[in-house]
PDB file of C-alpha atoms and ligand atoms in Angstrom:
ATOM      1  CA  MET A   1      18.432  41.395 -45.574  1.00 93.00           C
ATOM      2  CA  ILE A   2      17.338  42.643 -41.837  1.00 97.00           C
ATOM      3  CA  THR A   3      18.686  41.099 -39.043  1.00 97.00           C
ATOM      4  CA  LEU A   4      17.282  41.859 -35.376  1.00 97.00           C
ATOM      5  CA  HIS A   5      19.221  40.649 -32.720  1.00 95.00           C
ATOM      6  CA  ASP A   6      18.088  40.323 -28.920  1.00 95.00           C
ATOM      7  CA  ILE A   7      15.029  42.700 -29.579  1.00 94.00           C
ATOM      8  CA  SER A   8      12.532  43.412 -26.951  1.00 94.00           C
ATOM      9  CA  LEU A   9       9.658  45.797 -26.882  1.00 93.00           C
ATOM     10  CA  GLY A  10       6.392  45.994 -24.683  1.00 88.00           C
ATOM     11  CA  PHE A  11       3.557  47.323 -23.529  1.00 89.00           C
ATOM     12  CA  ASP A  12       1.577  46.331 -20.172  1.00 87.00           C
ATOM     13  CA  GLU A  13       0.589  43.332 -20.933  1.00 89.00           C
ATOM     14  CA  PHE A  14       2.429  42.255 -24.130  1.00 94.00           C
ATOM     15  CA  HIS A  15       6.110  41.700 -24.879  1.00 94.00           C
ATOM     16  CA  LEU A  16       7.624  41.071 -27.933  1.00 96.00           C
ATOM     17  CA  VAL A  17      10.718  39.230 -27.619  1.00 96.00           C
ATOM     18  CA  VAL A  18      13.039  38.626 -30.703  1.00 96.00           C
ATOM     19  CA  GLU A  19      16.335  36.722 -29.938  1.00 95.00           C
ATOM     20  CA  HIS A  20      17.794  36.164 -33.568  1.00 95.00           C
ATOM     21  CA  LEU A  21      15.930  36.886 -36.846  1.00 97.00           C
ATOM     22  CA  HIS A  22      17.536  36.948 -40.072  1.00 97.00           C
ATOM     23  CA  LEU A  23      14.767  37.860 -42.475  1.00 97.00           C
ATOM     24  CA  GLN A  24      16.013  37.229 -46.043  1.00 95.00           C
ATOM     25  CA  ALA A  25      14.503  39.046 -49.656  1.00 95.00           C
ATOM     26  CA  GLY A  26      11.742  37.504 -51.449  1.00 96.00           C
ATOM     27  CA  LEU A  27       8.119  37.591 -49.656  1.00 97.00           C
ATOM     28  CA  THR A  28       7.575  36.077 -46.210  1.00 97.00           C
ATOM     29  CA  LEU A  29       4.294  35.966 -44.967  1.00 97.00           C
ATOM     30  CA  LEU A  30       3.617  36.784 -41.564  1.00 97.00           C
ATOM     31  CA  VAL A  31       1.140  34.642 -39.556  1.00 96.00           C
ATOM     32  CA  GLY A  32      -0.220  34.211 -36.106  1.00 95.00           C
ATOM     33  CA  ARG A  33      -3.105  34.309 -34.023  1.00 92.00           C
ATOM     34  CA  ASN A  34      -4.829  37.823 -33.244  1.00 92.00           C
ATOM     35  CA  GLY A  35      -2.758  39.520 -30.571  1.00 93.00           C
ATOM     36  CA  ALA A  36       0.750  37.711 -31.337  1.00 95.00           C
ATOM     37  CA  GLY A  37       2.689  40.799 -32.218  1.00 96.00           C
ATOM     38  CA  LYS A  38       2.448  40.834 -35.967  1.00 97.00           C
ATOM     39  CA  SER A  39       1.818  44.594 -36.425  1.00 96.00           C
ATOM     40  CA  THR A  40       4.145  45.328 -33.349  1.00 96.00           C
ATOM     41  CA  LEU A  41       6.670  43.268 -35.706  1.00 97.00           C
ATOM     42  CA  LEU A  42       6.232  45.486 -38.641  1.00 97.00           C
ATOM     43  CA  SER A  43       6.088  48.456 -36.800  1.00 96.00           C
ATOM     44  CA  LEU A  44       9.466  47.941 -35.380  1.00 96.00           C
ATOM     45  CA  LEU A  45      10.732  46.694 -38.825  1.00 97.00           C
ATOM     46  CA  ALA A  46       9.369  49.745 -40.008  1.00 96.00           C
ATOM     47  CA  THR A  47      11.147  52.063 -37.673  1.00 96.00           C
ATOM     48  CA  ALA A  48       7.721  53.577 -36.441  1.00 94.00           C
ATOM     49  CA  SER A  49       8.502  52.161 -33.123  1.00 94.00           C
ATOM     50  CA  MET A  50      11.774  51.718 -31.745  1.00 93.00           C
ATOM     51  CA  PRO A  51      13.163  48.500 -29.391  1.00 93.00           C
ATOM     52  CA  GLU A  52      13.690  48.857 -26.154  1.00 93.00           C
ATOM     53  CA  LYS A  53      16.718  46.908 -26.488  1.00 92.00           C
ATOM     54  CA  GLY A  54      18.757  45.216 -28.808  1.00 93.00           C
ATOM     55  CA  ASN A  55      19.617  46.189 -32.614  1.00 93.00           C
ATOM     56  CA  ILE A  56      17.798  45.730 -35.883  1.00 96.00           C
ATOM     57  CA  ILE A  57      20.448  45.868 -38.879  1.00 97.00           C
ATOM     58  CA  TYR A  58      19.221  46.711 -42.352  1.00 97.00           C
ATOM     59  CA  ALA A  59      21.546  45.144 -45.155  1.00 95.00           C
ATOM     60  CA  GLY A  60      24.334  46.043 -42.751  1.00 94.00           C
ATOM     61  CA  LYS A  61      22.900  49.564 -41.955  1.00 95.00           C
ATOM     62  CA  THR A  62      22.221  50.081 -37.880  1.00 94.00           C
ATOM     63  CA  LEU A  63      19.451  52.387 -36.520  1.00 92.00           C
ATOM     64  CA  GLU A  64      22.074  54.329 -34.501  1.00 91.00           C
ATOM     65  CA  THR A  65      24.062  55.629 -38.087  1.00 93.00           C
ATOM     66  CA  SER A  66      21.793  55.360 -40.675  1.00 94.00           C
ATOM     67  CA  LEU A  67      18.299  55.665 -39.938  1.00 95.00           C
ATOM     68  CA  PRO A  68      17.069  58.489 -42.508  1.00 93.00           C
ATOM     69  CA  LEU A  69      18.785  56.318 -45.281  1.00 94.00           C
ATOM     70  CA  ILE A  70      17.170  53.159 -43.969  1.00 95.00           C
ATOM     71  CA  ARG A  71      13.638  54.996 -43.781  1.00 94.00           C
ATOM     72  CA  SER A  72      14.176  55.775 -47.716  1.00 93.00           C
ATOM     73  CA  HIS A  73      14.682  52.594 -48.286  1.00 94.00           C
ATOM     74  CA  MET A  74      11.355  51.762 -46.657  1.00 96.00           C
ATOM     75  CA  GLY A  75       7.621  51.297 -47.643  1.00 96.00           C
ATOM     76  CA  TYR A  76       4.906  50.464 -45.068  1.00 97.00           C
ATOM     77  CA  MET A  77       1.598  50.280 -45.014  1.00 96.00           C
ATOM     78  CA  PRO A  78       0.298  49.825 -41.599  1.00 95.00           C
ATOM     79  CA  SER A  79      -3.156  48.243 -40.660  1.00 90.00           C
ATOM     80  CA  GLY A  80      -5.944  51.072 -40.205  1.00 82.00           C
ATOM     81  CA  LEU A  81      -3.686  53.585 -42.198  1.00 83.00           C
ATOM     82  CA  GLU A  82      -5.673  56.994 -42.247  1.00 84.00           C
ATOM     83  CA  LEU A  83      -5.179  58.770 -45.377  1.00 87.00           C
ATOM     84  CA  TYR A  84      -5.892  62.489 -46.037  1.00 91.00           C
ATOM     85  CA  GLU A  85      -9.506  62.046 -47.051  1.00 92.00           C
ATOM     86  CA  GLU A  86      -9.558  65.766 -48.507  1.00 94.00           C
ATOM     87  CA  MET A  87      -7.196  65.140 -50.584  1.00 95.00           C
ATOM     88  CA  THR A  88      -7.481  63.006 -54.162  1.00 96.00           C
ATOM     89  CA  VAL A  89      -6.192  60.079 -54.430  1.00 96.00           C
ATOM     90  CA  GLU A  90      -3.593  61.981 -57.029  1.00 95.00           C
ATOM     91  CA  ARG A  91      -2.478  64.723 -54.841  1.00 95.00           C
ATOM     92  CA  GLN A  92      -2.577  61.929 -51.950  1.00 95.00           C
ATOM     93  CA  LEU A  93       0.493  59.812 -53.754  1.00 95.00           C
ATOM     94  CA  GLY A  94       1.698  62.822 -54.734  1.00 94.00           C
ATOM     95  CA  TYR A  95       2.116  64.319 -51.477  1.00 94.00           C
ATOM     96  CA  LEU A  96       3.652  61.192 -49.868  1.00 94.00           C
ATOM     97  CA  ALA A  97       5.846  61.048 -52.956  1.00 94.00           C
ATOM     98  CA  GLU A  98       7.169  64.500 -52.041  1.00 93.00           C
ATOM     99  CA  LEU A  99       7.711  63.703 -48.738  1.00 90.00           C
ATOM    100  CA  LYS A 100       9.958  60.849 -49.631  1.00 88.00           C
ATOM    101  CA  GLY A 101      11.601  63.063 -51.843  1.00 88.00           C
ATOM    102  CA  ILE A 102      10.592  61.846 -55.270  1.00 88.00           C
ATOM    103  CA  TYR A 103       9.024  64.078 -57.745  1.00 89.00           C
ATOM    104  CA  ASP A 104       8.798  61.725 -60.512  1.00 87.00           C
ATOM    105  CA  LYS A 105       5.134  61.850 -61.864  1.00 89.00           C
ATOM    106  CA  GLN A 106       5.242  59.179 -63.535  1.00 92.00           C
ATOM    107  CA  GLU A 107       5.756  57.195 -60.822  1.00 92.00           C
ATOM    108  CA  ILE A 108       2.525  58.303 -59.334  1.00 94.00           C
ATOM    109  CA  ASN A 109       0.894  57.498 -63.332  1.00 94.00           C
ATOM    110  CA  ILE A 110       2.168  54.166 -62.966  1.00 94.00           C
ATOM    111  CA  LEU A 111       0.909  53.096 -59.252  1.00 94.00           C
ATOM    112  CA  LEU A 112      -2.009  54.666 -60.431  1.00 95.00           C
ATOM    113  CA  SER A 113      -2.364  52.057 -63.330  1.00 94.00           C
ATOM    114  CA  GLU A 114      -1.458  48.957 -61.692  1.00 91.00           C
ATOM    115  CA  PHE A 115      -3.836  49.557 -58.534  1.00 92.00           C
ATOM    116  CA  GLU A 116      -6.482  50.289 -60.838  1.00 92.00           C
ATOM    117  CA  LEU A 117      -6.784  53.939 -59.327  1.00 94.00           C
ATOM    118  CA  GLU A 118      -6.847  55.813 -62.804  1.00 94.00           C
ATOM    119  CA  SER A 119     -10.511  56.448 -62.704  1.00 95.00           C
ATOM    120  CA  PHE A 120     -10.754  57.861 -59.137  1.00 96.00           C
ATOM    121  CA  ARG A 121      -7.550  59.943 -59.028  1.00 94.00           C
ATOM    122  CA  LYS A 122      -9.531  63.371 -59.304  1.00 96.00           C
ATOM    123  CA  ARG A 123     -11.786  61.943 -56.328  1.00 96.00           C
ATOM    124  CA  LYS A 124     -11.439  62.927 -52.847  1.00 95.00           C
ATOM    125  CA  LEU A 125     -10.743  59.935 -50.592  1.00 94.00           C
ATOM    126  CA  ARG A 126     -13.442  60.951 -48.462  1.00 94.00           C
ATOM    127  CA  THR A 127     -15.981  59.928 -51.599  1.00 96.00           C
ATOM    128  CA  LEU A 128     -14.431  56.496 -52.175  1.00 94.00           C
ATOM    129  CA  SER A 129     -15.075  52.948 -50.985  1.00 93.00           C
ATOM    130  CA  GLN A 130     -13.042  51.180 -48.392  1.00 92.00           C
ATOM    131  CA  GLY A 131     -11.882  49.146 -51.041  1.00 92.00           C
ATOM    132  CA  VAL A 132     -10.509  51.675 -53.610  1.00 94.00           C
ATOM    133  CA  LYS A 133      -9.009  53.572 -50.217  1.00 94.00           C
ATOM    134  CA  GLN A 134      -7.233  50.274 -49.303  1.00 94.00           C
ATOM    135  CA  ARG A 135      -5.470  50.251 -52.634  1.00 94.00           C
ATOM    136  CA  ALA A 136      -4.443  53.736 -52.392  1.00 95.00           C
ATOM    137  CA  ALA A 137      -3.327  52.556 -49.210  1.00 95.00           C
ATOM    138  CA  ILE A 138      -0.800  49.801 -50.608  1.00 96.00           C
ATOM    139  CA  ALA A 139       0.043  51.844 -53.511  1.00 95.00           C
ATOM    140  CA  GLN A 140       1.983  54.457 -51.454  1.00 95.00           C
ATOM    141  CA  ALA A 141       4.141  52.095 -49.680  1.00 96.00           C
ATOM    142  CA  PHE A 142       5.253  50.981 -53.134  1.00 95.00           C
ATOM    143  CA  LEU A 143       6.469  54.587 -53.279  1.00 95.00           C
ATOM    144  CA  GLY A 144      10.094  54.842 -54.500  1.00 92.00           C
ATOM    145  CA  SER A 145      10.532  51.188 -54.787  1.00 94.00           C
ATOM    146  CA  PRO A 146      11.494  50.560 -51.686  1.00 95.00           C
ATOM    147  CA  ALA A 147      14.223  47.851 -50.811  1.00 96.00           C
ATOM    148  CA  PHE A 148      12.151  46.575 -47.989  1.00 97.00           C
ATOM    149  CA  LEU A 149       8.371  46.303 -47.888  1.00 97.00           C
ATOM    150  CA  LEU A 150       6.156  45.844 -44.969  1.00 98.00           C
ATOM    151  CA  LEU A 151       2.515  45.218 -45.427  1.00 97.00           C
ATOM    152  CA  ASP A 152      -0.322  44.834 -42.568  1.00 97.00           C
ATOM    153  CA  GLU A 153      -3.052  43.040 -43.605  1.00 95.00           C
ATOM    154  CA  PRO A 154      -3.085  44.248 -47.108  1.00 95.00           C
ATOM    155  CA  LEU A 155      -6.352  42.056 -48.508  1.00 94.00           C
ATOM    156  CA  ASN A 156      -8.352  43.742 -46.205  1.00 92.00           C
ATOM    157  CA  HIS A 157     -11.596  45.201 -47.828  1.00 91.00           C
ATOM    158  CA  LEU A 158     -10.386  43.806 -51.063  1.00 93.00           C
ATOM    159  CA  ASP A 159     -12.515  42.193 -53.565  1.00 92.00           C
ATOM    160  CA  ILE A 160     -11.568  38.508 -54.974  1.00 92.00           C
ATOM    161  CA  LEU A 161     -10.171  40.181 -58.006  1.00 91.00           C
ATOM    162  CA  GLU A 162      -8.307  42.630 -56.235  1.00 90.00           C
ATOM    163  CA  ARG A 163      -6.887  40.431 -54.038  1.00 93.00           C
ATOM    164  CA  LYS A 164      -5.437  38.093 -56.746  1.00 92.00           C
ATOM    165  CA  ARG A 165      -4.224  41.475 -58.521  1.00 90.00           C
ATOM    166  CA  VAL A 166      -2.388  43.002 -55.565  1.00 93.00           C
ATOM    167  CA  ILE A 167      -1.015  39.250 -54.423  1.00 94.00           C
ATOM    168  CA  SER A 168       0.386  38.840 -57.646  1.00 91.00           C
ATOM    169  CA  MET A 169       2.074  41.898 -57.946  1.00 91.00           C
ATOM    170  CA  VAL A 170       3.341  41.790 -54.424  1.00 94.00           C
ATOM    171  CA  ALA A 171       4.896  38.276 -55.497  1.00 93.00           C
ATOM    172  CA  ARG A 172       6.573  40.034 -58.491  1.00 92.00           C
ATOM    173  CA  TYR A 173       7.841  42.829 -56.284  1.00 93.00           C
ATOM    174  CA  ALA A 174       9.172  40.158 -53.924  1.00 93.00           C
ATOM    175  CA  LYS A 175      11.439  38.724 -56.594  1.00 90.00           C
ATOM    176  CA  ARG A 176      13.866  41.609 -56.250  1.00 89.00           C
ATOM    177  CA  HIS A 177      13.122  42.880 -52.811  1.00 95.00           C
ATOM    178  CA  LEU A 178      12.111  41.879 -48.964  1.00 97.00           C
ATOM    179  CA  ILE A 179       8.751  42.063 -48.418  1.00 97.00           C
ATOM    180  CA  VAL A 180       6.936  41.366 -45.221  1.00 98.00           C
ATOM    181  CA  VAL A 181       3.060  40.595 -45.243  1.00 97.00           C
ATOM    182  CA  ALA A 182       0.823  40.194 -41.967  1.00 97.00           C
ATOM    183  CA  THR A 183      -2.120  38.159 -43.247  1.00 94.00           C
ATOM    184  CA  HIS A 184      -4.769  36.059 -42.029  1.00 90.00           C
ATOM    185  CA  GLU A 185      -5.754  35.196 -45.384  1.00 87.00           C
ATOM    186  CA  LEU A 186      -2.870  32.466 -45.639  1.00 88.00           C
ATOM    187  CA  SER A 187      -5.583  30.602 -48.289  1.00 85.00           C
ATOM    188  CA  GLU A 188      -5.544  33.194 -50.728  1.00 89.00           C
ATOM    189  CA  TRP A 189      -1.446  33.048 -51.222  1.00 91.00           C
ATOM    190  CA  GLY A 190      -0.250  30.106 -53.372  1.00 84.00           C
ATOM    191  CA  ASN A 191       2.650  28.162 -51.944  1.00 83.00           C
ATOM    192  CA  GLU A 192       4.526  28.957 -55.318  1.00 87.00           C
ATOM    193  CA  GLN A 193       4.144  32.675 -54.390  1.00 90.00           C
ATOM    194  CA  VAL A 194       5.548  32.610 -50.869  1.00 94.00           C
ATOM    195  CA  GLU A 195       9.421  32.177 -50.275  1.00 95.00           C
ATOM    196  CA  ARG A 196       8.829  31.872 -46.059  1.00 96.00           C
ATOM    197  CA  ILE A 197       6.431  31.949 -43.474  1.00 96.00           C
ATOM    198  CA  LEU A 198       7.022  33.796 -39.978  1.00 97.00           C
ATOM    199  CA  TRP A 199       4.894  32.258 -37.392  1.00 96.00           C
ATOM    200  CA  LEU A 200       4.284  34.761 -34.592  1.00 96.00           C
ATOM    201  CA  ASP A 201       2.786  33.301 -31.070  1.00 94.00           C
ATOM    202  CA  ARG A 202       2.433  35.460 -28.040  1.00 94.00           C
ATOM    203  CA  GLY A 203       5.444  37.453 -28.854  1.00 96.00           C
ATOM    204  CA  ARG A 204       7.672  34.668 -30.100  1.00 96.00           C
ATOM    205  CA  VAL A 205       8.977  33.607 -33.263  1.00 96.00           C
ATOM    206  CA  HIS A 206       7.882  30.021 -33.616  1.00 94.00           C
ATOM    207  CA  PHE A 207       9.028  29.475 -37.037  1.00 94.00           C
ATOM    208  CA  TYR A 208      10.725  31.336 -39.378  1.00 96.00           C
ATOM    209  CA  ASP A 209      11.640  29.570 -42.950  1.00 95.00           C
ATOM    210  CA  THR A 210      11.026  28.282 -46.506  1.00 96.00           C
ATOM    211  CA  VAL A 211       7.539  27.233 -47.536  1.00 95.00           C
ATOM    212  CA  GLU A 212       8.833  23.942 -48.245  1.00 93.00           C
ATOM    213  CA  ARG A 213      10.301  23.524 -44.697  1.00 94.00           C
ATOM    214  CA  TRP A 214       6.932  24.799 -43.583  1.00 93.00           C
ATOM    215  CA  MET A 215       4.613  21.762 -45.766  1.00 92.00           C
ATOM    216  CA  ARG A 216       7.448  19.103 -44.839  1.00 90.00           C
ATOM    217  CA  HIS A 217       6.830  16.563 -42.213  1.00 84.00           C
ATOM    218  CA  LEU A 218       3.744  17.948 -41.223  1.00 89.00           C
ATOM    219  CA  PRO A 219       2.123  15.499 -38.523  1.00 87.00           C
ATOM    220  CA  GLU A 220      -1.070  15.310 -40.053  1.00 89.00           C
ATOM    221  CA  ARG A 221      -2.488  14.844 -43.604  1.00 92.00           C
ATOM    222  CA  VAL A 222      -5.542  16.735 -45.089  1.00 93.00           C
ATOM    223  CA  TRP A 223      -8.538  14.632 -46.387  1.00 93.00           C
ATOM    224  CA  ALA A 224     -11.581  15.924 -48.448  1.00 94.00           C
ATOM    225  CA  GLY A 225     -14.960  14.689 -48.325  1.00 93.00           C
ATOM    226  CA  SER A 226     -18.530  15.252 -47.905  1.00 92.00           C
ATOM    227  CA  VAL A 227     -21.014  14.083 -45.149  1.00 91.00           C
ATOM    228  CA  PRO A 228     -24.709  14.358 -44.283  1.00 91.00           C
ATOM    229  CA  LEU A 229     -25.215  17.640 -41.772  1.00 86.00           C
ATOM    230  CA  ALA A 230     -26.473  14.906 -39.265  1.00 85.00           C
ATOM    231  CA  GLU A 231     -23.372  13.211 -39.030  1.00 85.00           C
ATOM    232  CA  LEU A 232     -21.335  16.452 -38.444  1.00 80.00           C
ATOM    233  CA  GLU A 233     -21.440  16.148 -34.850  1.00 79.00           C
ATOM    234  CA  SER A 234     -19.633  12.664 -34.894  1.00 78.00           C
ATOM    235  CA  LEU A 235     -16.593  14.382 -36.381  1.00 75.00           C
ATOM    236  CA  ASP A 236     -16.494  16.989 -34.021  1.00 59.00           C
ATOM    237  CA  LYS A 237     -13.088  14.972 -32.952  1.00 59.00           C
ATOM    238  CA  GLN A 238     -11.923  15.446 -35.678  1.00 62.00           C
ATOM    239  CA  ARG A 239      -9.635  18.724 -37.012  1.00 82.00           C
ATOM    240  CA  ILE A 240     -11.783  20.530 -39.658  1.00 87.00           C
ATOM    241  CA  SER A 241     -10.026  23.233 -41.633  1.00 85.00           C
ATOM    242  CA  GLN A 242     -12.678  23.699 -43.943  1.00 86.00           C
ATOM    243  CA  LEU A 243     -16.478  23.322 -44.110  1.00 87.00           C
ATOM    244  CA  LYS A 244     -19.038  24.355 -47.179  1.00 87.00           C
ATOM    245  CA  LEU A 245     -22.664  23.530 -46.314  1.00 87.00           C
ATOM    246  CA  LEU A 246     -24.486  22.250 -49.546  1.00 88.00           C
ATOM    247  CA  GLY A 247     -27.933  21.373 -48.925  1.00 88.00           C
ATOM    248  CA  ASN A 248     -28.257  18.527 -46.509  1.00 90.00           C
ATOM    249  CA  GLN A 249     -24.584  17.790 -47.050  1.00 92.00           C
ATOM    250  CA  ALA A 250     -21.545  18.984 -45.625  1.00 89.00           C
ATOM    251  CA  GLU A 251     -18.156  19.527 -47.519  1.00 91.00           C
ATOM    252  CA  ILE A 252     -15.424  18.959 -45.507  1.00 90.00           C
ATOM    253  CA  ARG A 253     -11.489  19.519 -45.468  1.00 90.00           C
ATOM    254  CA  LEU A 254      -9.759  17.714 -42.645  1.00 90.00           C
ATOM    255  CA  LEU A 255      -6.488  16.969 -40.621  1.00 90.00           C
ATOM    256  CA  ALA A 256      -6.117  13.536 -39.338  1.00 89.00           C
ATOM    257  CA  ARG A 257      -3.216  10.831 -39.436  1.00 88.00           C
ATOM    258  CA  GLN A 258      -5.779   8.456 -41.476  1.00 89.00           C
ATOM    259  CA  ALA A 259      -8.733   8.888 -43.124  1.00 89.00           C
ATOM    260  CA  PRO A 260     -12.215   8.865 -41.426  1.00 86.00           C
ATOM    261  CA  ASP A 261     -13.689   6.509 -43.778  1.00 89.00           C
ATOM    262  CA  ASP A 262     -13.853   6.080 -47.446  1.00 92.00           C
ATOM    263  CA  ARG A 263     -15.560   9.074 -48.505  1.00 92.00           C
ATOM    264  CA  PHE A 264     -12.453  10.965 -47.672  1.00 93.00           C
ATOM    265  CA  VAL A 265      -9.516  11.461 -49.941  1.00 96.00           C
ATOM    266  CA  GLU A 266      -6.315  12.635 -49.392  1.00 95.00           C
ATOM    267  CA  VAL A 267      -5.642  16.228 -50.806  1.00 95.00           C
ATOM    268  CA  GLN A 268      -2.783  18.336 -51.060  1.00 92.00           C
ATOM    269  CA  PRO A 269      -2.407  20.415 -47.771  1.00 91.00           C
ATOM    270  CA  THR A 270      -2.192  24.414 -48.430  1.00 91.00           C
ATOM    271  CA  LEU A 271      -0.177  26.635 -46.560  1.00 92.00           C
ATOM    272  CA  GLU A 272      -3.785  27.271 -44.319  1.00 90.00           C
ATOM    273  CA  ASP A 273      -3.720  23.545 -43.662  1.00 90.00           C
ATOM    274  CA  ALA A 274      -0.087  23.426 -42.636  1.00 91.00           C
ATOM    275  CA  TYR A 275      -0.873  26.556 -40.173  1.00 92.00           C
ATOM    276  CA  PHE A 276      -3.393  24.984 -38.357  1.00 89.00           C
ATOM    277  CA  ILE A 277      -1.745  21.587 -38.027  1.00 89.00           C
ATOM    278  CA  HIS A 278       1.524  23.478 -36.790  1.00 88.00           C
ATOM    279  CA  THR A 279      -0.617  25.593 -34.678  1.00 85.00           C
ATOM    280  CA  GLY A 280      -2.629  23.118 -33.540  1.00 79.00           C
ATOM    281  CA  THR A 281      -5.897  25.148 -34.156  1.00 74.00           C
ATOM    282  CA  ALA A 282      -8.674  24.412 -36.693  1.00 66.00           C
ATOM    283  CA  ILE A 283     -12.253  25.965 -37.523  1.00 61.00           C
ATOM    284  CA  SER A 284     -13.472  23.003 -35.082  1.00 53.00           C
ATOM    285  CA  SER A 285     -11.881  24.303 -32.126  1.00 48.00           C
ATOM    286  CA  PHE A 286     -14.003  27.525 -32.541  1.00 46.00           C
ATOM    287  CA  TYR A 287     -17.590  26.237 -33.022  1.00 45.00           C
TER     288      TYR A 287
HETATM  289  N1  ATP B   1       0.091  50.916 -28.082  1.00 50.78           N
HETATM  290  C1  ATP B   1      -0.017  49.665 -27.320  1.00 50.78           C
HETATM  291  N2  ATP B   1      -0.418  50.108 -26.321  1.00 50.78           N
HETATM  292  C2  ATP B   1      -0.929  48.586 -25.654  1.00 50.78           C
HETATM  293  N3  ATP B   1      -0.765  47.508 -25.904  1.00 50.78           N
HETATM  294  C3  ATP B   1      -0.656  47.410 -27.152  1.00 50.78           C
HETATM  295  C4  ATP B   1      -0.314  48.546 -28.063  1.00 50.78           C
HETATM  296  N4  ATP B   1      -0.061  48.116 -29.272  1.00 50.78           N
HETATM  297  C5  ATP B   1      -0.260  46.846 -29.237  1.00 50.78           C
HETATM  298  N5  ATP B   1      -0.812  46.370 -28.184  1.00 50.78           N
HETATM  299  C6  ATP B   1      -0.834  44.834 -27.745  1.00 50.78           C
HETATM  300  O1  ATP B   1       0.245  44.178 -27.956  1.00 50.78           O
HETATM  301  C7  ATP B   1      -0.568  42.738 -28.343  1.00 50.78           C
HETATM  302  C8  ATP B   1      -0.119  42.293 -30.019  1.00 50.78           C
HETATM  303  O2  ATP B   1      -0.698  43.371 -30.492  1.00 50.78           O
HETATM  304  P1  ATP B   1      -0.583  43.580 -32.265  1.00 50.78           P
HETATM  305  O3  ATP B   1      -1.495  44.271 -32.751  1.00 50.78           O
HETATM  306  O4  ATP B   1       1.321  43.757 -32.896  1.00 50.78           O
HETATM  307  O5  ATP B   1      -1.049  41.770 -32.517  1.00 50.78           O
HETATM  308  P2  ATP B   1      -1.528  41.375 -33.975  1.00 50.78           P
HETATM  309  O6  ATP B   1      -0.711  39.619 -34.300  1.00 50.78           O
HETATM  310  O7  ATP B   1      -1.134  42.033 -35.017  1.00 50.78           O
HETATM  311  O8  ATP B   1      -3.191  40.856 -34.006  1.00 50.78           O
HETATM  312  P3  ATP B   1      -4.362  41.130 -34.871  1.00 50.78           P
HETATM  313  O9  ATP B   1      -3.843  39.633 -35.567  1.00 50.78           O
HETATM  314  O10 ATP B   1      -5.389  41.135 -33.917  1.00 50.78           O
HETATM  315  O11 ATP B   1      -4.007  42.372 -35.852  1.00 50.78           O
HETATM  316  C9  ATP B   1      -1.722  42.888 -28.359  1.00 50.78           C
HETATM  317  O12 ATP B   1      -2.116  42.111 -26.969  1.00 50.78           O
HETATM  318  C10 ATP B   1      -2.212  44.508 -28.260  1.00 50.78           C
HETATM  319  O13 ATP B   1      -3.226  44.633 -27.251  1.00 50.78           O
END
């Protein structure tokens, strides 16, 4: 568990302020709009930056007394992590493992296998695609089976199969550890894979609780239906959360208290629908 108390960290025009947050074991998705402070919070949790005031306690240990110990239990993948381009994938993981005091080659082999990196193990990172580099960046965060795993936008650059693989690995790992994943890809995560949602808005925590509570008592319901393209305009007051164009038809998922008409049927909300409802945003706000 990680407890933040009276935390503040700021830049010129942005301040992250957390009065009290008690992060629990399991998988938490960290969500919020661009600039909400997700990366700033992850970097704080990872001890890559330090709070200006307040304290953070990791399983009873404080930063003041136990920083090296806390770091030895930390796995962190910042967004845009720059790997050592001239190293091979295997050497990169080996090198980072040694920095963590891990000399067991077997652990590297397991990670290379789990992230489907075996066929690239002798390749220099600079010769690899973004997706493969991303897998290597995520793999390094798992080195040493950290108690606290922090991943910033891990699904970036990954194709759909790799996304599914990473999501299921993360969900499995979360059964025994504390993981916080910052993501914009809420629709990719299944309700049953995620324990909690942490929603940040403009540097403040707006929600931290279970998925069950995230989905409960939503003030709007979710409707799916198909309408001719020409009628889209008339729906623009509705809150469209998903739109797919199929010839002259638009397949729509929208958020409303009542069905707009009998072409729409009620469907189960996803984590993403709930995000749109809580935040009062939907894609219709953007077009
Ligand atoms: N080193 C820095 N110096 C100045 N401002 C910064 C710095 N790092 C972040 N910021 C600002 O802090 C705010 C929060 O940034 P942060 O990257 O934490 O947001 P985010 O929620 O992760 O956004 P995104 O979804 O776009 O990744 C932004 O306004 C950003 O410009």
